[in-house]
mmCIF file of C-alpha atoms in Angstrom:
data_model
loop_
_atom_site.group_PDB
_atom_site.id
_atom_site.type_symbol
_atom_site.label_atom_id
_atom_site.label_comp_id
_atom_site.label_asym_id
_atom_site.label_seq_id
_atom_site.Cartn_x
_atom_site.Cartn_y
_atom_site.Cartn_z
ATOM 1 C CA MET L 169 -4.430 -12.313 12.393
ATOM 2 C CA ALA L 170 -4.735 -10.873 9.102
ATOM 3 C CA GLY L 171 -1.963 -10.593 6.521
ATOM 4 C CA SER L 172 -0.416 -10.378 3.024
ATOM 5 C CA ARG L 173 -0.398 -12.686 -0.044
ATOM 6 C CA ALA L 174 0.934 -10.250 -1.716
ATOM 7 C CA ARG L 175 5.214 -10.118 -2.960
ATOM 8 C CA PRO L 176 6.740 -7.117 -2.522
ATOM 9 C CA PRO L 177 7.802 -5.585 -5.154
ATOM 10 C CA VAL L 178 11.210 -6.282 -7.356
ATOM 11 C CA LYS L 179 13.840 -4.389 -8.056
ATOM 12 C CA SER L 180 14.527 -2.888 -11.086
ATOM 13 C CA GLY L 181 16.433 -0.922 -13.331
ATOM 14 C CA SER L 182 16.685 3.104 -13.643
ATOM 15 C CA GLN L 183 14.671 3.710 -17.406
ATOM 16 C CA ASP L 184 11.393 5.902 -16.747
ATOM 17 C CA ASP L 185 8.945 2.823 -17.859
ATOM 18 C CA GLU L 186 10.818 0.285 -15.110
ATOM 19 C CA THR L 187 11.050 2.801 -12.814
ATOM 20 C CA GLU L 188 7.135 4.127 -13.325
ATOM 21 C CA LEU L 189 6.188 -0.110 -12.754
ATOM 22 C CA LYS L 190 8.727 -0.410 -9.447
ATOM 23 C CA ARG L 191 6.065 2.775 -7.802
ATOM 24 C CA LEU L 192 2.300 0.835 -9.060
ATOM 25 C CA GLU L 193 3.979 -2.182 -7.656
ATOM 26 C CA ALA L 194 4.795 -0.188 -4.403
ATOM 27 C CA ALA L 195 2.357 1.707 -4.263
ATOM 28 C CA GLU L 196 0.210 -1.677 -4.449
ATOM 29 C CA TYR L 197 2.498 -3.264 -1.989
ATOM 30 C CA ILE L 198 1.699 -1.433 0.294
ATOM 31 C CA ALA L 199 -2.020 -0.822 -0.193
ATOM 32 C CA SER L 200 -2.547 -4.649 0.574
ATOM 33 C CA LEU L 201 -0.629 -4.733 3.088
ATOM 34 C CA LEU L 202 -2.946 -1.471 4.671
ATOM 35 C CA GLU L 203 -5.947 -3.045 4.641
ATOM 36 C CA GLY L 204 -4.585 -6.160 7.461
ATOM 37 C CA LEU L 205 -2.861 -3.565 9.201
ATOM 38 C CA ARG L 206 -7.274 -1.174 9.254
ATOM 39 C CA VAL L 207 -8.521 -4.426 9.869
ATOM 40 C CA VAL L 208 -5.306 -5.838 12.918
ATOM 41 C CA ALA L 209 -6.116 -2.550 14.199
ATOM 42 C CA GLN L 210 -9.663 -2.481 14.730
ATOM 43 C CA GLN L 211 -9.629 -6.214 15.270
ATOM 44 C CA ALA L 212 -7.839 -4.190 18.774
ATOM 45 C CA GLU L 213 -10.340 -1.261 18.943
ATOM 46 C CA LEU L 214 -7.352 1.279 18.325
ATOM 47 C CA PRO L 215 -9.600 3.592 16.358
ATOM 48 C CA PHE L 216 -6.950 6.296 15.684
ATOM 49 C CA LEU L 217 -4.605 3.780 14.629
ATOM 50 C CA ALA L 218 -7.025 2.908 12.007
ATOM 51 C CA TYR L 219 -8.036 6.098 10.681
ATOM 52 C CA LEU L 220 -3.992 6.809 10.083
ATOM 53 C CA ILE L 221 -3.844 3.662 8.993
ATOM 54 C CA SER L 222 -6.938 4.014 6.857
ATOM 55 C CA VAL L 223 -5.047 7.020 5.054
ATOM 56 C CA ALA L 224 -2.508 6.117 4.458
ATOM 57 C CA LEU L 225 -3.994 3.532 2.756
ATOM 58 C CA GLU L 226 -6.581 6.208 0.634
ATOM 59 C CA GLU L 227 -2.923 8.007 -0.113
ATOM 60 C CA ALA L 228 -1.751 4.259 -1.257
ATOM 61 C CA ASN L 229 -5.152 3.565 -3.908
ATOM 62 C CA ASN L 230 -4.516 7.060 -4.333
ATOM 63 C CA GLU L 231 -1.429 6.245 -6.213
ATOM 64 C CA LYS L 232 -2.058 3.817 -8.325
ATOM 65 C CA SER L 233 -5.497 5.591 -9.327
ATOM 66 C CA GLN L 234 -2.934 8.068 -11.550
ATOM 67 C CA ARG L 235 -0.239 5.305 -12.187
ATOM 68 C CA GLY L 236 -2.334 2.270 -13.056
#
C-alpha cells in the first residue's frame, strides 16, 4: 500500500510570514498524501476516484507553486 513519509505541518503562530509558511507546508503535506491515495485508487481500479484525487492533487500543487 502506498504511503507518505511527509510529516504534518507544525502549528505556528499567527504572524503573516508564519501563516504563509504554514499554508505552504500544509499544501506540500496534502499533496504528498494525495499522491499515495491516487496510486491506491488506480491499483484498485477506481478510475473516477483516482480522477477526483488527481484534481485535488493538482490544486495542492498549484497552491504550492503560488506560495513557494
